[in-house]
JSON list of C-alpha atoms in Angstrom, two decimals:
[
{"chain": "A", "resi": 1, "resn": "MET", "atom": "CA", "xyz": [11.19, 1.66, 17.68]},
{"chain": "A", "resi": 2, "resn": "LYS", "atom": "CA", "xyz": [8.55, 2.71, 15.16]},
{"chain": "A", "resi": 3, "resn": "VAL", "atom": "CA", "xyz": [8.38, 0.42, 12.11]},
{"chain": "A", "resi": 4, "resn": "LYS", "atom": "CA", "xyz": [8.38, 2.28, 8.79]},
{"chain": "A", "resi": 5, "resn": "ARG", "atom": "CA", "xyz": [5.73, 1.50, 6.19]},
{"chain": "A", "resi": 6, "resn": "GLY", "atom": "CA", "xyz": [8.41, 0.29, 3.82]},
{"chain": "A", "resi": 7, "resn": "SER", "atom": "CA", "xyz": [9.59, -2.38, 6.24]},
{"chain": "A", "resi": 8, "resn": "LYS", "atom": "CA", "xyz": [6.02, -3.65, 6.74]},
{"chain": "A", "resi": 9, "resn": "TYR", "atom": "CA", "xyz": [5.64, -3.79, 2.98]},
{"chain": "A", "resi": 10, "resn": "LYS", "atom": "CA", "xyz": [8.85, -5.78, 2.62]},
{"chain": "A", "resi": 11, "resn": "LYS", "atom": "CA", "xyz": [7.82, -8.10, 5.46]},
{"chain": "A", "resi": 12, "resn": "LEU", "atom": "CA", "xyz": [4.54, -8.94, 3.71]},
{"chain": "A", "resi": 13, "resn": "LEU", "atom": "CA", "xyz": [6.30, -9.63, 0.40]},
{"chain": "A", "resi": 14, "resn": "LEU", "atom": "CA", "xyz": [8.76, -12.02, 2.04]},
{"chain": "A", "resi": 15, "resn": "GLU", "atom": "CA", "xyz": [6.05, -13.67, 4.13]},
{"chain": "A", "resi": 16, "resn": "ILE", "atom": "CA", "xyz": [4.24, -14.63, 0.92]},
{"chain": "A", "resi": 17, "resn": "ALA", "atom": "CA", "xyz": [7.40, -15.70, -0.90]},
{"chain": "A", "resi": 18, "resn": "ARG", "atom": "CA", "xyz": [8.41, -17.86, 2.10]},
{"chain": "A", "resi": 19, "resn": "CYS", "atom": "CA", "xyz": [4.85, -19.10, 2.69]},
{"chain": "A", "resi": 20, "resn": "ASP", "atom": "CA", "xyz": [4.51, -21.56, 5.60]},
{"chain": "A", "resi": 21, "resn": "GLU", "atom": "CA", "xyz": [2.12, -23.70, 3.56]},
{"chain": "A", "resi": 22, "resn": "ILE", "atom": "CA", "xyz": [5.08, -25.01, 1.57]},
{"chain": "A", "resi": 23, "resn": "GLU", "atom": "CA", "xyz": [6.68, -26.44, 4.70]},
{"chain": "A", "resi": 24, "resn": "LYS", "atom": "CA", "xyz": [3.38, -28.13, 5.57]},
{"chain": "A", "resi": 25, "resn": "VAL", "atom": "CA", "xyz": [3.41, -29.91, 2.23]},
{"chain": "A", "resi": 26, "resn": "LEU", "atom": "CA", "xyz": [7.00, -31.00, 2.83]},
{"chain": "A", "resi": 27, "resn": "ARG", "atom": "CA", "xyz": [5.76, -32.47, 6.12]},
{"chain": "A", "resi": 28, "resn": "LYS", "atom": "CA", "xyz": [3.18, -34.38, 4.03]},
{"chain": "A", "resi": 29, "resn": "GLU", "atom": "CA", "xyz": [0.20, -32.54, 5.50]},
{"chain": "A", "resi": 30, "resn": "ASN", "atom": "CA", "xyz": [-2.95, -32.69, 3.38]},
{"chain": "A", "resi": 31, "resn": "ILE", "atom": "CA", "xyz": [-3.74, -29.03, 2.76]},
{"chain": "A", "resi": 32, "resn": "PRO", "atom": "CA", "xyz": [-5.59, -27.14, -0.05]},
{"chain": "A", "resi": 33, "resn": "CYS", "atom": "CA", "xyz": [-2.30, -25.85, -1.47]},
{"chain": "A", "resi": 34, "resn": "ALA", "atom": "CA", "xyz": [-0.70, -29.28, -1.87]},
{"chain": "A", "resi": 35, "resn": "LYS", "atom": "CA", "xyz": [-1.71, -29.81, -5.51]},
{"chain": "A", "resi": 36, "resn": "ILE", "atom": "CA", "xyz": [-0.33, -26.53, -6.79]},
{"chain": "A", "resi": 37, "resn": "ILE", "atom": "CA", "xyz": [2.89, -26.79, -4.77]},
{"chain": "A", "resi": 38, "resn": "LYS", "atom": "CA", "xyz": [3.50, -30.34, -5.98]},
{"chain": "A", "resi": 39, "resn": "SER", "atom": "CA", "xyz": [2.86, -29.27, -9.57]},
{"chain": "A", "resi": 40, "resn": "GLN", "atom": "CA", "xyz": [6.49, -28.17, -9.49]},
{"chain": "A", "resi": 41, "resn": "SER", "atom": "CA", "xyz": [8.26, -31.51, -9.67]},
{"chain": "A", "resi": 42, "resn": "ASN", "atom": "CA", "xyz": [11.23, -30.09, -7.75]},
{"chain": "A", "resi": 43, "resn": "TYR", "atom": "CA", "xyz": [9.10, -28.84, -4.84]},
{"chain": "A", "resi": 44, "resn": "LYS", "atom": "CA", "xyz": [11.30, -30.68, -2.33]},
{"chain": "A", "resi": 45, "resn": "THR", "atom": "CA", "xyz": [14.48, -29.02, -3.56]},
{"chain": "A", "resi": 46, "resn": "ALA", "atom": "CA", "xyz": [16.15, -25.62, -3.28]},
{"chain": "A", "resi": 47, "resn": "TYR", "atom": "CA", "xyz": [15.18, -24.95, -6.92]},
{"chain": "A", "resi": 48, "resn": "PHE", "atom": "CA", "xyz": [11.46, -24.68, -6.17]},
{"chain": "A", "resi": 49, "resn": "GLN", "atom": "CA", "xyz": [10.28, -21.33, -7.57]},
{"chain": "A", "resi": 50, "resn": "VAL", "atom": "CA", "xyz": [8.84, -19.34, -4.69]},
{"chain": "A", "resi": 51, "resn": "PRO", "atom": "CA", "xyz": [5.29, -17.94, -4.67]},
{"chain": "A", "resi": 52, "resn": "GLU", "atom": "CA", "xyz": [5.00, -14.56, -6.39]},
{"chain": "A", "resi": 53, "resn": "PRO", "atom": "CA", "xyz": [3.68, -11.93, -3.93]},
{"chain": "A", "resi": 54, "resn": "TRP", "atom": "CA", "xyz": [3.21, -9.22, -6.57]},
{"chain": "A", "resi": 55, "resn": "SER", "atom": "CA", "xyz": [5.14, -7.51, -9.34]},
{"chain": "A", "resi": 56, "resn": "GLY", "atom": "CA", "xyz": [5.86, -3.78, -9.28]},
{"chain": "A", "resi": 57, "resn": "HIS", "atom": "CA", "xyz": [5.85, -1.04, -6.66]},
{"chain": "A", "resi": 58, "resn": "LEU", "atom": "CA", "xyz": [2.64, -2.00, -4.88]},
{"chain": "A", "resi": 59, "resn": "ASN", "atom": "CA", "xyz": [2.97, 0.79, -2.32]},
{"chain": "A", "resi": 60, "resn": "LYS", "atom": "CA", "xyz": [3.07, 3.52, -5.00]},
{"chain": "A", "resi": 61, "resn": "ALA", "atom": "CA", "xyz": [1.21, 2.29, -8.09]},
{"chain": "A", "resi": 62, "resn": "PRO", "atom": "CA", "xyz": [-2.32, 3.77, -8.46]},
{"chain": "A", "resi": 63, "resn": "ILE", "atom": "CA", "xyz": [-3.61, 0.75, -10.43]},
{"chain": "A", "resi": 64, "resn": "LEU", "atom": "CA", "xyz": [-3.62, -2.85, -9.18]},
{"chain": "A", "resi": 65, "resn": "PHE", "atom": "CA", "xyz": [-4.47, -5.85, -11.38]},
{"chain": "A", "resi": 66, "resn": "ILE", "atom": "CA", "xyz": [-5.53, -9.13, -9.78]},
{"chain": "A", "resi": 67, "resn": "GLY", "atom": "CA", "xyz": [-5.35, -12.37, -11.76]},
{"chain": "A", "resi": 68, "resn": "SER", "atom": "CA", "xyz": [-5.67, -16.06, -10.91]},
{"chain": "A", "resi": 69, "resn": "ASN", "atom": "CA", "xyz": [-2.09, -17.33, -10.44]},
{"chain": "A", "resi": 70, "resn": "PRO", "atom": "CA", "xyz": [1.33, -16.86, -12.07]},
{"chain": "A", "resi": 71, "resn": "SER", "atom": "CA", "xyz": [2.43, -19.24, -14.76]},
{"chain": "A", "resi": 72, "resn": "ILE", "atom": "CA", "xyz": [5.78, -20.99, -14.57]},
{"chain": "A", "resi": 73, "resn": "SER", "atom": "CA", "xyz": [8.71, -21.30, -16.94]},
{"chain": "A", "resi": 74, "resn": "LYS", "atom": "CA", "xyz": [11.81, -23.43, -16.53]},
{"chain": "A", "resi": 75, "resn": "ASN", "atom": "CA", "xyz": [13.85, -20.70, -18.18]},
{"chain": "A", "resi": 76, "resn": "SER", "atom": "CA", "xyz": [12.63, -18.02, -15.79]},
{"chain": "A", "resi": 77, "resn": "LYS", "atom": "CA", "xyz": [14.96, -15.99, -13.58]},
{"chain": "A", "resi": 78, "resn": "CYS", "atom": "CA", "xyz": [12.28, -16.04, -10.89]},
{"chain": "A", "resi": 79, "resn": "PRO", "atom": "CA", "xyz": [13.60, -16.53, -7.34]},
{"chain": "A", "resi": 80, "resn": "THR", "atom": "CA", "xyz": [13.92, -20.00, -5.91]},
{"chain": "A", "resi": 81, "resn": "ARG", "atom": "CA", "xyz": [14.04, -21.24, -2.33]},
{"chain": "A", "resi": 82, "resn": "ASN", "atom": "CA", "xyz": [17.82, -20.85, -2.20]},
{"chain": "A", "resi": 83, "resn": "ASN", "atom": "CA", "xyz": [17.82, -17.12, -3.07]},
{"chain": "A", "resi": 84, "resn": "ASN", "atom": "CA", "xyz": [18.29, -14.60, -0.27]},
{"chain": "A", "resi": 85, "resn": "ASP", "atom": "CA", "xyz": [15.63, -12.11, 0.86]},
{"chain": "A", "resi": 86, "resn": "LYS", "atom": "CA", "xyz": [17.23, -9.13, -0.89]},
{"chain": "A", "resi": 87, "resn": "TYR", "atom": "CA", "xyz": [17.22, -10.87, -4.26]},
{"chain": "A", "resi": 88, "resn": "ILE", "atom": "CA", "xyz": [13.58, -11.90, -3.82]},
{"chain": "A", "resi": 89, "resn": "TYR", "atom": "CA", "xyz": [12.46, -8.42, -2.75]},
{"chain": "A", "resi": 90, "resn": "ASP", "atom": "CA", "xyz": [14.37, -6.62, -5.52]},
{"chain": "A", "resi": 91, "resn": "PHE", "atom": "CA", "xyz": [13.22, -9.06, -8.18]},
{"chain": "A", "resi": 92, "resn": "PHE", "atom": "CA", "xyz": [9.51, -8.64, -7.56]},
{"chain": "A", "resi": 93, "resn": "THR", "atom": "CA", "xyz": [9.44, -4.90, -6.85]},
{"chain": "A", "resi": 94, "resn": "LYS", "atom": "CA", "xyz": [11.60, -3.99, -9.87]},
{"chain": "A", "resi": 95, "resn": "ARG", "atom": "CA", "xyz": [10.28, -6.64, -12.20]},
{"chain": "A", "resi": 96, "resn": "LEU", "atom": "CA", "xyz": [8.00, -4.49, -14.35]},
{"chain": "A", "resi": 97, "resn": "ILE", "atom": "CA", "xyz": [10.92, -2.50, -15.74]},
{"chain": "A", "resi": 98, "resn": "ASP", "atom": "CA", "xyz": [11.76, -5.59, -17.80]},
{"chain": "A", "resi": 99, "resn": "LYS", "atom": "CA", "xyz": [10.73, -4.82, -21.37]},
{"chain": "A", "resi": 100, "resn": "ASN", "atom": "CA", "xyz": [10.60, -8.51, -22.35]},
{"chain": "A", "resi": 101, "resn": "SER", "atom": "CA", "xyz": [7.10, -8.90, -20.98]},
{"chain": "A", "resi": 102, "resn": "ASN", "atom": "CA", "xyz": [4.94, -11.92, -21.75]},
{"chain": "A", "resi": 103, "resn": "ARG", "atom": "CA", "xyz": [1.62, -11.74, -23.57]},
{"chain": "A", "resi": 104, "resn": "TYR", "atom": "CA", "xyz": [-0.36, -11.34, -20.34]},
{"chain": "A", "resi": 105, "resn": "TRP", "atom": "CA", "xyz": [1.73, -8.38, -19.21]},
{"chain": "A", "resi": 106, "resn": "CYS", "atom": "CA", "xyz": [1.52, -6.79, -22.65]},
{"chain": "A", "resi": 107, "resn": "ALA", "atom": "CA", "xyz": [-2.29, -6.99, -22.47]},
{"chain": "A", "resi": 108, "resn": "VAL", "atom": "CA", "xyz": [-2.28, -5.44, -19.00]},
{"chain": "A", "resi": 109, "resn": "SER", "atom": "CA", "xyz": [0.07, -2.70, -20.18]},
{"chain": "A", "resi": 110, "resn": "GLY", "atom": "CA", "xyz": [-2.45, -1.84, -22.88]},
{"chain": "A", "resi": 111, "resn": "MET", "atom": "CA", "xyz": [-5.20, -1.52, -20.27]},
{"chain": "A", "resi": 112, "resn": "VAL", "atom": "CA", "xyz": [-2.99, 0.85, -18.26]},
{"chain": "A", "resi": 113, "resn": "GLU", "atom": "CA", "xyz": [-2.70, 3.13, -21.28]},
{"chain": "A", "resi": 114, "resn": "GLU", "atom": "CA", "xyz": [-6.50, 3.38, -21.36]},
{"chain": "A", "resi": 115, "resn": "LEU", "atom": "CA", "xyz": [-6.54, 4.90, -17.87]},
{"chain": "A", "resi": 116, "resn": "LEU", "atom": "CA", "xyz": [-3.43, 7.10, -17.81]},
{"chain": "A", "resi": 117, "resn": "PRO", "atom": "CA", "xyz": [-3.31, 10.74, -18.89]},
{"chain": "A", "resi": 118, "resn": "LYS", "atom": "CA", "xyz": [-1.66, 10.97, -22.32]},
{"chain": "A", "resi": 119, "resn": "LYS", "atom": "CA", "xyz": [1.47, 12.74, -21.05]},
{"chain": "A", "resi": 120, "resn": "LYS", "atom": "CA", "xyz": [2.11, 9.86, -18.63]},
{"chain": "A", "resi": 121, "resn": "ILE", "atom": "CA", "xyz": [2.00, 7.29, -21.43]},
{"chain": "A", "resi": 122, "resn": "GLN", "atom": "CA", "xyz": [5.10, 8.90, -22.92]},
{"chain": "A", "resi": 123, "resn": "GLN", "atom": "CA", "xyz": [6.96, 8.19, -19.68]},
{"chain": "A", "resi": 124, "resn": "ASP", "atom": "CA", "xyz": [7.71, 4.86, -17.99]},
{"chain": "A", "resi": 125, "resn": "LYS", "atom": "CA", "xyz": [4.17, 3.64, -17.31]},
{"chain": "A", "resi": 126, "resn": "ASN", "atom": "CA", "xyz": [5.49, 0.54, -15.53]},
{"chain": "A", "resi": 127, "resn": "LYS", "atom": "CA", "xyz": [5.68, 2.41, -12.23]},
{"chain": "A", "resi": 128, "resn": "TYR", "atom": "CA", "xyz": [1.99, 3.24, -12.37]},
{"chain": "A", "resi": 129, "resn": "TYR", "atom": "CA", "xyz": [0.65, -0.28, -11.94]},
{"chain": "A", "resi": 130, "resn": "ALA", "atom": "CA", "xyz": [1.27, -3.49, -10.03]},
{"chain": "A", "resi": 131, "resn": "LEU", "atom": "CA", "xyz": [0.09, -7.07, -10.58]},
{"chain": "A", "resi": 132, "resn": "THR", "atom": "CA", "xyz": [-0.88, -9.73, -8.09]},
{"chain": "A", "resi": 133, "resn": "GLU", "atom": "CA", "xyz": [-2.97, -12.89, -7.99]},
{"chain": "A", "resi": 134, "resn": "VAL", "atom": "CA", "xyz": [-5.46, -14.66, -5.74]},
{"chain": "A", "resi": 135, "resn": "VAL", "atom": "CA", "xyz": [-3.10, -17.67, -5.68]},
{"chain": "A", "resi": 136, "resn": "HIS", "atom": "CA", "xyz": [0.62, -16.93, -5.48]},
{"chain": "A", "resi": 137, "resn": "CYS", "atom": "CA", "xyz": [2.18, -20.31, -6.21]},
{"chain": "A", "resi": 138, "resn": "LYS", "atom": "CA", "xyz": [3.15, -20.88, -9.84]},
{"chain": "A", "resi": 139, "resn": "SER", "atom": "CA", "xyz": [1.69, -23.55, -12.11]},
{"chain": "A", "resi": 140, "resn": "LYS", "atom": "CA", "xyz": [0.92, -24.30, -15.73]},
{"chain": "A", "resi": 141, "resn": "GLY", "atom": "CA", "xyz": [-2.66, -23.95, -16.93]},
{"chain": "A", "resi": 142, "resn": "GLU", "atom": "CA", "xyz": [-3.90, -22.81, -13.48]},
{"chain": "A", "resi": 143, "resn": "LYS", "atom": "CA", "xyz": [-3.30, -26.30, -12.09]},
{"chain": "A", "resi": 144, "resn": "GLY", "atom": "CA", "xyz": [-4.25, -26.39, -8.41]},
{"chain": "A", "resi": 145, "resn": "VAL", "atom": "CA", "xyz": [-5.80, -22.91, -8.38]},
{"chain": "A", "resi": 146, "resn": "LYS", "atom": "CA", "xyz": [-9.33, -24.16, -7.69]},
{"chain": "A", "resi": 147, "resn": "GLU", "atom": "CA", "xyz": [-8.19, -26.06, -4.60]},
{"chain": "A", "resi": 148, "resn": "ALA", "atom": "CA", "xyz": [-5.89, -23.32, -3.25]},
{"chain": "A", "resi": 149, "resn": "ARG", "atom": "CA", "xyz": [-7.69, -20.08, -4.04]},
{"chain": "A", "resi": 150, "resn": "LEU", "atom": "CA", "xyz": [-9.79, -19.68, -0.89]},
{"chain": "A", "resi": 151, "resn": "LYS", "atom": "CA", "xyz": [-6.98, -20.58, 1.49]},
{"chain": "A", "resi": 152, "resn": "CYS", "atom": "CA", "xyz": [-4.39, -18.43, -0.28]},
{"chain": "A", "resi": 153, "resn": "SER", "atom": "CA", "xyz": [-6.66, -15.41, -0.62]},
{"chain": "A", "resi": 154, "resn": "GLU", "atom": "CA", "xyz": [-7.73, -15.62, 3.03]},
{"chain": "A", "resi": 155, "resn": "LEU", "atom": "CA", "xyz": [-4.08, -15.59, 4.04]},
{"chain": "A", "resi": 156, "resn": "TYR", "atom": "CA", "xyz": [-2.86, -12.72, 1.90]},
{"chain": "A", "resi": 157, "resn": "LEU", "atom": "CA", "xyz": [-5.21, -10.96, -0.52]},
{"chain": "A", "resi": 158, "resn": "ARG", "atom": "CA", "xyz": [-6.80, -8.45, 1.84]},
{"chain": "A", "resi": 159, "resn": "ASP", "atom": "CA", "xyz": [-3.38, -7.51, 3.24]},
{"chain": "A", "resi": 160, "resn": "ILE", "atom": "CA", "xyz": [-2.05, -6.97, -0.27]},
{"chain": "A", "resi": 161, "resn": "VAL", "atom": "CA", "xyz": [-4.91, -4.64, -1.19]},
{"chain": "A", "resi": 162, "resn": "LYS", "atom": "CA", "xyz": [-4.50, -2.78, 2.11]},
{"chain": "A", "resi": 163, "resn": "ALA", "atom": "CA", "xyz": [-0.78, -2.35, 1.49]},
{"chain": "A", "resi": 164, "resn": "SER", "atom": "CA", "xyz": [-1.32, -1.06, -2.02]},
{"chain": "A", "resi": 165, "resn": "ASN", "atom": "CA", "xyz": [-1.62, 2.54, -3.13]},
{"chain": "A", "resi": 166, "resn": "ALA", "atom": "CA", "xyz": [-4.18, 1.60, -5.78]},
{"chain": "A", "resi": 167, "resn": "LYS", "atom": "CA", "xyz": [-7.36, 3.58, -6.20]},
{"chain": "A", "resi": 168, "resn": "VAL", "atom": "CA", "xyz": [-8.41, 1.35, -9.10]},
{"chain": "A", "resi": 169, "resn": "VAL", "atom": "CA", "xyz": [-8.37, -2.43, -8.64]},
{"chain": "A", "resi": 170, "resn": "VAL", "atom": "CA", "xyz": [-8.94, -4.41, -11.84]},
{"chain": "A", "resi": 171, "resn": "VAL", "atom": "CA", "xyz": [-9.97, -8.03, -11.34]},
{"chain": "A", "resi": 172, "resn": "LEU", "atom": "CA", "xyz": [-9.19, -10.28, -14.32]},
{"chain": "A", "resi": 173, "resn": "GLY", "atom": "CA", "xyz": [-11.07, -13.49, -15.04]},
{"chain": "A", "resi": 174, "resn": "LYS", "atom": "CA", "xyz": [-13.75, -15.65, -13.45]},
{"chain": "A", "resi": 175, "resn": "LYS", "atom": "CA", "xyz": [-11.55, -17.35, -10.85]},
{"chain": "A", "resi": 176, "resn": "ALA", "atom": "CA", "xyz": [-10.28, -14.06, -9.44]},
{"chain": "A", "resi": 177, "resn": "LYS", "atom": "CA", "xyz": [-13.78, -12.59, -9.54]},
{"chain": "A", "resi": 178, "resn": "LYS", "atom": "CA", "xyz": [-15.20, -15.46, -7.46]},
{"chain": "A", "resi": 179, "resn": "VAL", "atom": "CA", "xyz": [-12.58, -14.91, -4.77]},
{"chain": "A", "resi": 180, "resn": "ILE", "atom": "CA", "xyz": [-12.96, -11.12, -4.64]},
{"chain": "A", "resi": 181, "resn": "THR", "atom": "CA", "xyz": [-16.73, -11.47, -4.52]},
{"chain": "A", "resi": 182, "resn": "LYS", "atom": "CA", "xyz": [-16.51, -13.88, -1.58]},
{"chain": "A", "resi": 183, "resn": "LEU", "atom": "CA", "xyz": [-14.09, -11.64, 0.32]},
{"chain": "A", "resi": 184, "resn": "LEU", "atom": "CA", "xyz": [-15.47, -8.16, -0.34]},
{"chain": "A", "resi": 185, "resn": "LYS", "atom": "CA", "xyz": [-19.02, -8.22, -1.75]},
{"chain": "A", "resi": 186, "resn": "SER", "atom": "CA", "xyz": [-20.61, -7.43, 1.62]},
{"chain": "A", "resi": 187, "resn": "GLU", "atom": "CA", "xyz": [-18.34, -4.37, 1.81]},
{"chain": "A", "resi": 188, "resn": "TRP", "atom": "CA", "xyz": [-18.84, -2.81, -1.62]},
{"chain": "A", "resi": 189, "resn": "SER", "atom": "CA", "xyz": [-21.49, -0.66, -3.27]},
{"chain": "A", "resi": 190, "resn": "GLU", "atom": "CA", "xyz": [-22.07, -0.06, -6.97]},
{"chain": "A", "resi": 191, "resn": "ILE", "atom": "CA", "xyz": [-21.28, 3.57, -7.82]},
{"chain": "A", "resi": 192, "resn": "SER", "atom": "CA", "xyz": [-21.55, 3.26, -11.60]},
{"chain": "A", "resi": 193, "resn": "LYS", "atom": "CA", "xyz": [-22.55, 0.45, -13.94]},
{"chain": "A", "resi": 194, "resn": "GLY", "atom": "CA", "xyz": [-20.10, -2.40, -13.30]},
{"chain": "A", "resi": 195, "resn": "ILE", "atom": "CA", "xyz": [-17.90, -0.32, -10.95]},
{"chain": "A", "resi": 196, "resn": "TYR", "atom": "CA", "xyz": [-17.91, -0.85, -7.19]},
{"chain": "A", "resi": 197, "resn": "SER", "atom": "CA", "xyz": [-16.55, 1.18, -4.31]},
{"chain": "A", "resi": 198, "resn": "THR", "atom": "CA", "xyz": [-15.06, -0.44, -1.22]},
{"chain": "A", "resi": 199, "resn": "LEU", "atom": "CA", "xyz": [-13.08, 0.83, 1.75]},
{"chain": "A", "resi": 200, "resn": "CYS", "atom": "CA", "xyz": [-9.94, -1.24, 2.30]},
{"chain": "A", "resi": 201, "resn": "GLY", "atom": "CA", "xyz": [-6.92, -0.08, 4.30]},
{"chain": "A", "resi": 202, "resn": "ASN", "atom": "CA", "xyz": [-8.51, 3.35, 4.91]},
{"chain": "A", "resi": 203, "resn": "TYR", "atom": "CA", "xyz": [-8.63, 4.02, 1.15]},
{"chain": "A", "resi": 204, "resn": "GLU", "atom": "CA", "xyz": [-11.69, 4.03, -1.06]},
{"chain": "A", "resi": 205, "resn": "ARG", "atom": "CA", "xyz": [-10.99, 1.65, -3.96]},
{"chain": "A", "resi": 206, "resn": "CYS", "atom": "CA", "xyz": [-12.85, 1.29, -7.24]},
{"chain": "A", "resi": 207, "resn": "LEU", "atom": "CA", "xyz": [-13.31, -2.34, -8.27]},
{"chain": "A", "resi": 208, "resn": "VAL", "atom": "CA", "xyz": [-13.94, -3.30, -11.87]},
{"chain": "A", "resi": 209, "resn": "PHE", "atom": "CA", "xyz": [-14.17, -6.81, -13.36]},
{"chain": "A", "resi": 210, "resn": "LEU", "atom": "CA", "xyz": [-12.82, -7.67, -16.81]},
{"chain": "A", "resi": 211, "resn": "SER", "atom": "CA", "xyz": [-12.23, -10.92, -18.63]},
{"chain": "A", "resi": 212, "resn": "HIS", "atom": "CA", "xyz": [-8.80, -12.54, -18.38]},
{"chain": "A", "resi": 213, "resn": "PRO", "atom": "CA", "xyz": [-6.70, -11.42, -21.37]},
{"chain": "A", "resi": 214, "resn": "SER", "atom": "CA", "xyz": [-5.42, -14.93, -22.04]},
{"chain": "A", "resi": 215, "resn": "PRO", "atom": "CA", "xyz": [-5.67, -15.90, -25.75]},
{"chain": "A", "resi": 216, "resn": "ALA", "atom": "CA", "xyz": [-7.31, -19.12, -24.56]},
{"chain": "A", "resi": 217, "resn": "ASN", "atom": "CA", "xyz": [-10.28, -17.07, -23.36]},
{"chain": "A", "resi": 218, "resn": "THR", "atom": "CA", "xyz": [-12.38, -16.90, -26.52]},
{"chain": "A", "resi": 219, "resn": "HIS", "atom": "CA", "xyz": [-15.80, -16.17, -25.01]},
{"chain": "A", "resi": 220, "resn": "SER", "atom": "CA", "xyz": [-17.50, -13.79, -27.46]},
{"chain": "A", "resi": 221, "resn": "ASN", "atom": "CA", "xyz": [-19.07, -11.61, -24.78]},
{"chain": "A", "resi": 222, "resn": "ALA", "atom": "CA", "xyz": [-15.89, -11.27, -22.73]},
{"chain": "A", "resi": 223, "resn": "ALA", "atom": "CA", "xyz": [-14.61, -7.69, -22.37]},
{"chain": "A", "resi": 224, "resn": "LYS", "atom": "CA", "xyz": [-10.81, -7.79, -22.24]},
{"chain": "A", "resi": 225, "resn": "THR", "atom": "CA", "xyz": [-10.18, -4.03, -22.29]},
{"chain": "A", "resi": 226, "resn": "PHE", "atom": "CA", "xyz": [-11.89, -0.96, -20.84]},
{"chain": "A", "resi": 227, "resn": "THR", "atom": "CA", "xyz": [-12.87, 0.25, -24.30]},
{"chain": "A", "resi": 228, "resn": "ASP", "atom": "CA", "xyz": [-14.37, -3.15, -25.07]},
{"chain": "A", "resi": 229, "resn": "ALA", "atom": "CA", "xyz": [-16.17, -3.10, -21.71]},
{"chain": "A", "resi": 230, "resn": "VAL", "atom": "CA", "xyz": [-17.89, 0.15, -22.69]},
{"chain": "A", "resi": 231, "resn": "LYS", "atom": "CA", "xyz": [-18.85, -1.23, -26.11]},
{"chain": "A", "resi": 232, "resn": "LYS", "atom": "CA", "xyz": [-20.30, -4.38, -24.54]},
{"chain": "A", "resi": 233, "resn": "ARG", "atom": "CA", "xyz": [-22.03, -2.36, -21.82]},
{"chain": "A", "resi": 234, "resn": "VAL", "atom": "CA", "xyz": [-20.13, -4.00, -18.98]},
{"chain": "A", "resi": 235, "resn": "ILE", "atom": "CA", "xyz": [-19.40, -0.46, -17.81]},
{"chain": "A", "resi": 236, "resn": "ASN", "atom": "CA", "xyz": [-20.51, 2.87, -19.29]},
{"chain": "A", "resi": 237, "resn": "SER", "atom": "CA", "xyz": [-18.49, 5.82, -20.56]},
{"chain": "A", "resi": 238, "resn": "GLU", "atom": "CA", "xyz": [-19.16, 7.76, -17.36]},
{"chain": "A", "resi": 239, "resn": "GLY", "atom": "CA", "xyz": [-17.70, 4.89, -15.36]},
{"chain": "A", "resi": 240, "resn": "LEU", "atom": "CA", "xyz": [-14.58, 4.82, -17.51]},
{"chain": "A", "resi": 241, "resn": "GLU", "atom": "CA", "xyz": [-14.11, 8.54, -16.92]},
{"chain": "A", "resi": 242, "resn": "LEU", "atom": "CA", "xyz": [-14.52, 7.94, -13.18]},
{"chain": "A", "resi": 243, "resn": "LEU", "atom": "CA", "xyz": [-11.72, 5.35, -13.24]},
{"chain": "A", "resi": 244, "resn": "LYS", "atom": "CA", "xyz": [-9.47, 7.77, -15.14]},
{"chain": "A", "resi": 245, "resn": "LYS", "atom": "CA", "xyz": [-10.21, 10.48, -12.59]},
{"chain": "A", "resi": 246, "resn": "MET", "atom": "CA", "xyz": [-9.37, 8.18, -9.67]},
{"chain": "A", "resi": 247, "resn": "VAL", "atom": "CA", "xyz": [-6.02, 7.32, -11.26]},
{"chain": "A", "resi": 248, "resn": "LYS", "atom": "CA", "xyz": [-5.28, 10.96, -12.09]},
{"chain": "A", "resi": 249, "resn": "ASN", "atom": "CA", "xyz": [-5.96, 12.07, -8.51]},
{"chain": "A", "resi": 250, "resn": "ARG", "atom": "CA", "xyz": [-3.59, 9.43, -7.17]},
{"chain": "A", "resi": 251, "resn": "LEU", "atom": "CA", "xyz": [-0.91, 10.38, -9.69]},
{"chain": "A", "resi": 252, "resn": "GLN", "atom": "CA", "xyz": [-1.02, 14.01, -8.59]},
{"chain": "A", "resi": 253, "resn": "ILE", "atom": "CA", "xyz": [-0.12, 12.95, -5.05]},
{"chain": "A", "resi": 254, "resn": "TYR", "atom": "CA", "xyz": [2.64, 10.44, -5.75]},
{"chain": "A", "resi": 255, "resn": "PHE", "atom": "CA", "xyz": [3.82, 11.31, -9.28]},
{"chain": "A", "resi": 256, "resn": "PRO", "atom": "CA", "xyz": [3.29, 15.08, -9.73]}
]
């Protein structure tokens, strides 16, 4: 029987959330992901918060943001090991409709407004973007990201980008940039200042690198928005218009 795209998409999400690397740590294997998994003190219990595959409708959203790793909160409603597959799938795919976004999501939402046509901003812009990370396990202060990032990205990142509908992929921060560069640099070409084209999953994607919007990132030359990137000559105005055009073309197909 032919497998529908949606079922493949769901399979990938659950594969990441139920990552086999966690079981290896429970078996006391010394692997790159051990530090970040053990950063949750309850990692041996059913209350361990599962890795976050992505947030939003990855298979429809024309913009994909890639960060370093998700933070963790004890008060979060995020799925744990004892939740069933349906809860996990629904939580992550519908998550962006939650208006109580954290500061990181608010910053990303502002970047989305810079790329969307004005009439779309008046609607629910949450469906037009998705977020993922190079490391999917949760931790405070990016603990364990350095050790886990190559292993985790080799396992999942390319498949996530392939599964996505995104024409514009925005990479946030130095850690994410290092991983994307290692994985894709041999496959991309610069088509405008600071904007790179790569073929991934039979789609041409535009890659652009911005600084992480975290308030802790105080580097004076860091461009945290597209407008700021133009001012600081990270990209040029023609490149920004190109990104807007790529998003608009995708919207006309999936969100006419």
